[in-house]
XYZ file of C-alpha atoms in Angstrom:
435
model
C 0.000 0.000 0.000
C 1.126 3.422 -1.073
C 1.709 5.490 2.039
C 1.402 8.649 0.552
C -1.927 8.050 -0.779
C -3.423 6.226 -4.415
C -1.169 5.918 -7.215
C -1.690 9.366 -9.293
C -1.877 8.229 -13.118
C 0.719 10.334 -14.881
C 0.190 11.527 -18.538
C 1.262 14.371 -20.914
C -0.924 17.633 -20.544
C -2.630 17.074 -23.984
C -3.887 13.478 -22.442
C -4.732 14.921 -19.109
C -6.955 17.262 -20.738
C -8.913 15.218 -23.093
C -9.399 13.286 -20.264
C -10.332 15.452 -17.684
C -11.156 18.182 -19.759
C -11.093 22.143 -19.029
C -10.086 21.628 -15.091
C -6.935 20.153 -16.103
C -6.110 23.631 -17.215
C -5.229 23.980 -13.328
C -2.155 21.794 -13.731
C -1.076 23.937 -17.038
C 1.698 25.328 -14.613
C 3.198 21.749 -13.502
C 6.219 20.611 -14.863
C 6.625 23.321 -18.153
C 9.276 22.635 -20.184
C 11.500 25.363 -20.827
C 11.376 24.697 -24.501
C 7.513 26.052 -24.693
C 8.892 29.657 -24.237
C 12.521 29.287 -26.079
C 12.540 32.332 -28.631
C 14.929 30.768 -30.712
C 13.091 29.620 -33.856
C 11.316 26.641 -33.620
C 9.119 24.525 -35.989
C 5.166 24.725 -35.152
C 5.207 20.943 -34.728
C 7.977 20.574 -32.220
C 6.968 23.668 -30.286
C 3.353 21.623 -29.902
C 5.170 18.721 -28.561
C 6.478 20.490 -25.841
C 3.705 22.394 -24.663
C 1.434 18.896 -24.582
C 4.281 16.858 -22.873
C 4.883 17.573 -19.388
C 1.997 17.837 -16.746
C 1.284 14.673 -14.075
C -2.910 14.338 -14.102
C -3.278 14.758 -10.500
C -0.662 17.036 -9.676
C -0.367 20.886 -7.722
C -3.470 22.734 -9.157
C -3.486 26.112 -9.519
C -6.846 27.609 -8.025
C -7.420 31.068 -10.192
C -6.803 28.754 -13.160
C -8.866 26.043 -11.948
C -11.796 28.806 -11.237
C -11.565 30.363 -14.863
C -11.285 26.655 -16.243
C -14.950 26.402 -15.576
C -15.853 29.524 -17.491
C -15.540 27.692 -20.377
C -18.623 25.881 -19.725
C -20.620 29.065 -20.257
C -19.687 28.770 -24.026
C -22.368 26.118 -24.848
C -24.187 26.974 -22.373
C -25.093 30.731 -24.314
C -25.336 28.566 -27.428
C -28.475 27.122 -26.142
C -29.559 30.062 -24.627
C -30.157 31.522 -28.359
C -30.577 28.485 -30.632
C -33.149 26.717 -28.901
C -35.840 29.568 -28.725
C -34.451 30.118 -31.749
C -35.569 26.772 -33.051
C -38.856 26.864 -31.225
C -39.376 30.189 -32.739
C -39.459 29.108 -36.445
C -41.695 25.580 -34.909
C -43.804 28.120 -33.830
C -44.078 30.129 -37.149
C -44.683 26.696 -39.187
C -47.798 26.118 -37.249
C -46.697 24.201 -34.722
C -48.682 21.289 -35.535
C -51.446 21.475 -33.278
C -52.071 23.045 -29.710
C -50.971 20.058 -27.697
C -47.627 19.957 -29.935
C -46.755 23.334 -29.768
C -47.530 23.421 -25.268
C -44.931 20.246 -25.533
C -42.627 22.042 -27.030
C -42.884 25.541 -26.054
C -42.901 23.663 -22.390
C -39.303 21.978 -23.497
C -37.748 25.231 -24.916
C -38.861 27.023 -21.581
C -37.437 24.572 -19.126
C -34.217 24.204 -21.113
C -33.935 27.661 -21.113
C -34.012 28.329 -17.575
C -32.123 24.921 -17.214
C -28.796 27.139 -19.055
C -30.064 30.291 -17.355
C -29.779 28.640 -14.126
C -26.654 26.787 -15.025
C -24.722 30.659 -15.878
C -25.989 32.062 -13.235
C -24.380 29.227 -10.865
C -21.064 29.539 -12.806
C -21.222 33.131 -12.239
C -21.709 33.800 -8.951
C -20.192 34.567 -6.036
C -20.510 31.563 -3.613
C -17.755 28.943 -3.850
C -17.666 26.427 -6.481
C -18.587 22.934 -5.523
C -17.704 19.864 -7.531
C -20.221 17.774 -6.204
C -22.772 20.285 -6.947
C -21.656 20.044 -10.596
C -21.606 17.263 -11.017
C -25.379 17.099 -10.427
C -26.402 19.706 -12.285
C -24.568 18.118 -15.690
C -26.385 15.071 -14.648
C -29.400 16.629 -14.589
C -28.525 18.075 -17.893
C -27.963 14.933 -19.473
C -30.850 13.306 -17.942
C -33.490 16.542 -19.249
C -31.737 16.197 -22.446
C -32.460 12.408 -23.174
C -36.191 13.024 -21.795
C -36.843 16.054 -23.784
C -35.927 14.275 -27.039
C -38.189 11.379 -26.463
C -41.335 13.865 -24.864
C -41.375 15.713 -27.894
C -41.152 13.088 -30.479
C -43.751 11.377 -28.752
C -45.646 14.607 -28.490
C -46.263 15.780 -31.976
C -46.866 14.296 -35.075
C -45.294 13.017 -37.728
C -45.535 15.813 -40.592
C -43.869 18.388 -37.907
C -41.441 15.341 -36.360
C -38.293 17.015 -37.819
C -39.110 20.821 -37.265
C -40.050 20.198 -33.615
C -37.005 17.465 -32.906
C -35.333 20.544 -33.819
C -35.327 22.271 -31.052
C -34.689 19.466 -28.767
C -31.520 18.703 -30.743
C -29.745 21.830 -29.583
C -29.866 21.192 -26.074
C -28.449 17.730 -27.205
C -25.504 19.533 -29.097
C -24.905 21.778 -26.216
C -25.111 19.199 -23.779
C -22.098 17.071 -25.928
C -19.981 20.224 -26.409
C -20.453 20.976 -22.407
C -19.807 17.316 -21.337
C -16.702 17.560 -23.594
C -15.165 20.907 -21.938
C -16.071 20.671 -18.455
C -15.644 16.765 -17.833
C -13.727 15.503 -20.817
C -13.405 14.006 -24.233
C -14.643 10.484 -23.038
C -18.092 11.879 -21.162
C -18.797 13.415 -24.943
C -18.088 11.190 -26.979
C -20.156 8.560 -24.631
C -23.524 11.198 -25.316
C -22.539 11.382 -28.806
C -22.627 7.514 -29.171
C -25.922 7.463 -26.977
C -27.424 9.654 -29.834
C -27.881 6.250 -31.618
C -30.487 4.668 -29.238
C -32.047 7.886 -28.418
C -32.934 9.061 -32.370
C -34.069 5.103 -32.281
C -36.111 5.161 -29.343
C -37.377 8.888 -30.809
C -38.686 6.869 -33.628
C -40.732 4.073 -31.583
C -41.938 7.160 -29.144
C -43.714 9.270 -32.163
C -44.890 5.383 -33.348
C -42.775 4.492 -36.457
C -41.059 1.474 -34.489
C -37.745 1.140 -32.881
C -35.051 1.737 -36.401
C -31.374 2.565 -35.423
C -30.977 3.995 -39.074
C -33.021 6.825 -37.152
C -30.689 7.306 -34.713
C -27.115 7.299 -36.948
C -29.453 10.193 -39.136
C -27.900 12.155 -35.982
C -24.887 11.103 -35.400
C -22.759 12.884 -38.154
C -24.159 16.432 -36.588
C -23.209 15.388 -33.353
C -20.017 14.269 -34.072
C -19.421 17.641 -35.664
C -20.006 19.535 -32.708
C -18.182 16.405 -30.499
C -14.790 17.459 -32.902
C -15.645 20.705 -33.084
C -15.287 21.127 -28.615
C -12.559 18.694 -28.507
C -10.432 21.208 -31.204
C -11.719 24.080 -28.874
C -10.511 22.366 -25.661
C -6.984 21.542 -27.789
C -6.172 24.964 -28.425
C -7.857 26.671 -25.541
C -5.612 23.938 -23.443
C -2.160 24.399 -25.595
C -2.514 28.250 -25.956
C -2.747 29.219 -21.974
C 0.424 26.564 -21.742
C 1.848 28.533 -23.738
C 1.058 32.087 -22.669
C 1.530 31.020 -19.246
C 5.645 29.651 -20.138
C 5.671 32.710 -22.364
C 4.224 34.868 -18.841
C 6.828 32.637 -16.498
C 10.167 32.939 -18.503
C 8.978 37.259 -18.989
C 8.552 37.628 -15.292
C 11.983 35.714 -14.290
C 13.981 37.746 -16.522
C 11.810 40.689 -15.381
C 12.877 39.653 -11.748
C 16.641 39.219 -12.668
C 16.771 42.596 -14.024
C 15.482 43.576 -10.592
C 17.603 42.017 -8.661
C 20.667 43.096 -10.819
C 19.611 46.791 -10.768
C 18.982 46.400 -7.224
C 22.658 44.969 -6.100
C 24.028 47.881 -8.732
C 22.611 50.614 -7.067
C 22.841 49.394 -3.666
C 26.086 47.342 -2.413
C 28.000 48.151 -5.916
C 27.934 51.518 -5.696
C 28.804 51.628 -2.030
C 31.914 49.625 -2.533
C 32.399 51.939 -5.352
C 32.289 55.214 -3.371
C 34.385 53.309 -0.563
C 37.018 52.811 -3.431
C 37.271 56.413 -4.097
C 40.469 57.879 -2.904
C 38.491 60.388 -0.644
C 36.222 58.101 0.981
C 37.061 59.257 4.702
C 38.125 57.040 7.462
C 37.664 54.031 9.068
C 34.380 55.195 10.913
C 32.759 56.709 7.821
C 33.479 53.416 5.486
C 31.509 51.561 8.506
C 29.027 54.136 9.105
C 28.280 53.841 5.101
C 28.604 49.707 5.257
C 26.153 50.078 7.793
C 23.814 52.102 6.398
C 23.963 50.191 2.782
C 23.250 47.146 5.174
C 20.240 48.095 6.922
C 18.341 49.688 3.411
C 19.481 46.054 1.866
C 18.036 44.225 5.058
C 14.726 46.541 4.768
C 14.004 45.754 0.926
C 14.376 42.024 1.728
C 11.738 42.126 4.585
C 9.416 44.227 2.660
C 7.103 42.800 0.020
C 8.123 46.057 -2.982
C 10.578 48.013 -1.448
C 7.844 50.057 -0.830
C 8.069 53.438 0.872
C 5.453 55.969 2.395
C 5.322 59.619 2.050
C 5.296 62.148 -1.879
C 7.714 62.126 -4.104
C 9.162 65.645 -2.233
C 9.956 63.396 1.318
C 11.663 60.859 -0.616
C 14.186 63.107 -2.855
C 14.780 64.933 0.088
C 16.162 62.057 1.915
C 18.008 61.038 -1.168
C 19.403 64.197 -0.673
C 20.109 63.539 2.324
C 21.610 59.861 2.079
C 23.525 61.419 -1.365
C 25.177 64.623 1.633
C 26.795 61.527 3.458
C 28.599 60.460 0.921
C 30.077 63.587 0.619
C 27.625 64.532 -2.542
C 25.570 68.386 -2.208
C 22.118 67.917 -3.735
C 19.832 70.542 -3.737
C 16.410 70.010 -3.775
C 14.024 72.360 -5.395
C 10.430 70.906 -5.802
C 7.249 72.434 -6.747
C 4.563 71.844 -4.417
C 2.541 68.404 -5.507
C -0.704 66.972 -4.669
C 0.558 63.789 -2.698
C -1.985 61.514 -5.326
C -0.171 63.119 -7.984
C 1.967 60.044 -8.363
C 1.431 56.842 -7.878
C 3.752 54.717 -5.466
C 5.456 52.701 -7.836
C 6.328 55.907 -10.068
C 7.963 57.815 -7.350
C 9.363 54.663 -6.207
C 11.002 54.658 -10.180
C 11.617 58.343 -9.857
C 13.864 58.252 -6.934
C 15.571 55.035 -7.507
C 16.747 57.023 -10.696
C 17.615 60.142 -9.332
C 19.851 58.458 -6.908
C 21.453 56.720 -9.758
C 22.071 59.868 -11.567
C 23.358 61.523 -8.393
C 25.882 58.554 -8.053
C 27.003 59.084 -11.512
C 27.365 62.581 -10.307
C 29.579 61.602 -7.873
C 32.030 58.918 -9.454
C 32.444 61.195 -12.806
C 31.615 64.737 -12.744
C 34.559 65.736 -11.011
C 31.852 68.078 -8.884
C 30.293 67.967 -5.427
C 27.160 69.521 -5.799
C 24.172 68.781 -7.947
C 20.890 70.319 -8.744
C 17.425 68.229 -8.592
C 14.411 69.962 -9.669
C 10.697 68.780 -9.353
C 8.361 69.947 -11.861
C 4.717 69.617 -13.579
C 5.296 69.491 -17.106
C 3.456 67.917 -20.545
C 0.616 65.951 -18.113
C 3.343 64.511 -15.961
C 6.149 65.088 -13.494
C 8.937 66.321 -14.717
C 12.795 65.474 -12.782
C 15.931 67.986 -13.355
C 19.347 66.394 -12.519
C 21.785 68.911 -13.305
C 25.917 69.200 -12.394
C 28.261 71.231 -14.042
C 30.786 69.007 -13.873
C 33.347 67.848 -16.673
C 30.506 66.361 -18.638
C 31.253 63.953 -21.700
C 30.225 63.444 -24.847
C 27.519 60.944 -25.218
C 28.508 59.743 -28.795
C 32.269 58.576 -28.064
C 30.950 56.618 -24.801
C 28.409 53.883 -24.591
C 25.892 53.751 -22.421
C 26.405 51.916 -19.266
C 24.213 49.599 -16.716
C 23.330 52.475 -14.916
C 22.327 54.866 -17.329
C 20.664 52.063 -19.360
C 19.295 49.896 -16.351
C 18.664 52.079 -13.397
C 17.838 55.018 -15.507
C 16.333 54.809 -19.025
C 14.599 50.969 -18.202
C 13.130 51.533 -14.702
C 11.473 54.673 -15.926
C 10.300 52.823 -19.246
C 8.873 49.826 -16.616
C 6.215 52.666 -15.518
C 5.184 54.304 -18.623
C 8.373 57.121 -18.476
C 11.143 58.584 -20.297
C 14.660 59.567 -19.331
C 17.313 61.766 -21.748
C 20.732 62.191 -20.739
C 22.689 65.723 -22.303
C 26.008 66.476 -21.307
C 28.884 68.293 -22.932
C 32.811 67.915 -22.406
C 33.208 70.817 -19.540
C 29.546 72.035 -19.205
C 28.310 69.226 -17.072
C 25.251 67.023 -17.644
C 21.479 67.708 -17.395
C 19.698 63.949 -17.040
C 15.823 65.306 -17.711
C 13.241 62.077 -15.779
C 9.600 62.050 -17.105
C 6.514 60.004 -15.897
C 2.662 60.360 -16.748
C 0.657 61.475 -13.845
C-alpha cells in the first residue's frame, strides 16, 4: 500500500486534458518545459510537442486557473440560450402542428432555457464552487436532455417530427460540447454515441417502431459539434500553456533585471564610493557599510521596497543619504498633490535620481548637484543637473546604470529619461513620468 496516498496516473498535458477536460487547465503550470517559451526559432510541430508533454494528471493545481477553467462551460451553455428559442421560434411560425404539440414544445424550450439560465448564473456567482454540486447539475442536464428528445417526439406528429425534434436537438448539441469541456473528451463522446439509441427510441416514441438507421441520421451532426469542442478544448488547453511559459520565462527575466539593478545601485555603488580615494576614514566606510546594510536588510523584509510619504519626502532624503557620501544635492520641488503620483512611479523616480546623483559623484569631477521637481506635458517632470566635466555621449556607450537604473526603470512605468552632457559644461539627465 502506497503510504502517501493512491497511485496518481501520470500523462502528458494534452492526455490529461482530453481526459479530464477544461479543469486540467489547473495543472497547465506543472512541470513546463523550458522549450515552450525558447525564442529561438522553432518549428510549429515541435513547439506543440512540448507544450502537450509535461503535466502529471493529479498534480499541484493552480486555483485562479482552476476557477476560470470552468468559465468555459458558459460557451455552450449561451449557445443554447439563443438556438433553442431560436428553433422553437421558427416551430412556432410553421404552425406548430397542433395546440398540444406546440404546449410540448414551447414547455421543453422554456425549461431548457431556464435549465442554461440557471446553469450561468451558478457559474457566475459569487458563492464557492462545488464539484459535487456540478456534477449534479450536468447530470441533470444529461438526464433533461435524453427526456426532452423522447417527450417531444412522442408529443407531436409526424408531418412536424423534424421541425419540432429541432429544437430538442440543440440542447443535445450543447449538452455534448459541455460534457466535452467541463468533464472531458470520453463523457462526450459517450452522449454522442448514446445519440444512436435515443434518435431510435425517438422513432418508436412518435410510433414508427424502434429503427437505429433513425438514430445514426444524428450522429454525423453530433459528431461535428463532439470534434468541433474537442479542437476548442486543444487549443484553448495548448494556448494558456503557452502564454503562461511565455508569462513565467517574462517575469523571471523581469525579476533578474530587478535584482541586478537592485545589487548595482545598492552594495555596488557603495563599494564603489568606498574605493574612491576620498572616501574618509575608518568610521565613515563603517558608518556607510552600515547604512547600505540596513536599506538592503529593509528591501528584503518588505514585500516592494515600498516606501510611504510624496515624491518631495523621498528626494529629500536622497538628498540627504547622497550629503553623506560627501555629494551636495539641492532640492528644489514644486509643491505636488501627494496623489499626484502613484507609489510605484515615485518609487522609479527616486531610484533614478539616486542613480544619476551617483554618476554625479564617481564622474563629474563636482560635489554639488541640482534636482528639480516639476509639472510638465501631463506629468512630473525630474531635473538632474551638475556642471561638472561632462562627456560626450557619442564617443561613450551607455552603461548599466544609465541604461538599467535610468532609461529601463522609468520605461517599466510608462516614463522617459534623456541624458545631455557636454565635455566641460556638465550634464542635465531630464526624468519624465505620466501622472
Amino acid at each position: 500500500m502506497n503510504p502517501d496516498g493512491p497511485a496518481r496516473r501520470r500523462g502528458g498535458f494534452l492526455a490529461s486534458l482530453l481526459r479530464r477536460g477544461a479543469p486540467a487547465l489547473a495543472t497547465a503550470t506543472t512541470e513546463l518545459p523550458d522549450e515552450v517559451a525558447d525564442p529561438a526559432p522553432m518549428r510549429a510541430l515541435r513547439r506543440m510537442q512540448h507544450m502537450a508533454a509535461g503535466a502529471a494528471d493529479g498534480a499541484f493545481q493552480d486555483t485562479l486557473l482552476l476557477r476560470a477553467a470552468r468559465y468555459v462551460a458558459l460557451v455552450p451553455l449561451a449557445y443554447r440560450l439563443v438556438a433553442v428559442p431560436g428553433a422553437f421560434a421558427a416551430f412556432a411560425a410553421r404552425g406548430g402542428g397542433g395546440t398540444r404539440a406546440l404546449v410540448v414544445v414551447g414547455a421543453v424550450a422554456a425549461l431548457s432555457f431556464a435549465l442554461n439560465a440557471g446553469g450561468a448564473w451558478w457559474l457566475l456567482r459569487r458563492a464557492p464552487f462545488r464539484d459535487r454540486a456540478a456534477g449534479r447539475l450536468l447530470a441533470l442536464d444529461v438526464a433533461f436532455t435524453l427526456a426532452a428528445n423522447l417527450a417531444v417526439a412522442a408529443a407531436v406528429p409526424a408531418e412536424v417530427f423534424a421541425a419540432a425534434t429541432e429544437v430538442t436537438s440543440k440542447h443535445l448539441l450543447g449538452a455534448v460540447a459541455l460534457l466535452t469541456l467541463a468533464v472531458g473528451l470520453p463523457a462526450g463522446a459517450a452522449l454522442a454515441l448514446a445519440s444512436i439509441p435515443l434518435g431510435a427510441g425517438m422513432a418508436w416514441a412518435s410510433g414508427g417502431g424502434f429503427d437505429l438507421t433513425a438514430g445514426f441520421a444524428v450522429l454525423g451532426t453530433v459528431l461535428g459539434v463532439l470534434l468541433t469542442a474537442t479542437g476548442a478544448l486543444v487549443l484553448l488547453g495548448l494556448g494558456t500553456r503557452l502564454a503562461l511559459a511565455y508569462g513565467i520565462r517574462t517575469g523571471r527575466l523581469a525579476e533578474r533585471a530587478v535584482q541586478h539593478r537592485r545589487l548595482h545601485d545598492t552594495v555596488l555603488q557603495a563599494l564603489e564610493a568606498m574605493a574612491l580615494p576620498d572616501s574618509g576614514d575608518a568610521d565613515t566606510l563603517r558608518r556607510t557599510a552600515r547604512a547600505e546594510a540596513t536599506a538592503l536588510r529593509r528591501y528584503l523584509e518588505s514585500d516592494s521596497g515600498a516606501e510611504g510619504g510624496p515624491l518631495a519626502e523621498k528626494l529629500a532624503a536622497l538628498a540627504a543619504e547622497m550629503a553623506r557620501d560627501g555629494l551636495r544635492a539641492q532640492l528644489v520641488a514644486a509643491e505636488l498633490d501627494d496623489a499626484t503620483l502613484s507609489e510605484v512611479r515615485q518609487l522609479a523616480v527616486r531610484d533614478a535620481v539616486r542613480e544619476a546623483l551617483r554618476n554625479t559623484l564617481k564622474h563629474s569631477g563636482t560635489d554639488t548637484a541640482v534636482v528639480r521637481v516639476e509639472e510638465r506635458d501631463g506629468g512630473i517632470a525630474t531635473i538632474i543637473r551638475d556642471h561638472g566635466t561632462g562627456f560626450s555621449p557619442g564617443e561613450r556607450k551607455a552603461g548599466f546604470g544609465i541604461s538599467e537604473s535610468i532609461t529601463a526603470r522609468l520605461a517599466e512605468v510608462g516614463g522617459t529619461a534623456t541624458v545631455e552632457s557636454t565635455p566641460g559644461s556638465g550634464t542635465r539627465v531630464t526624468l519624465w513620468v505620466p501622472r
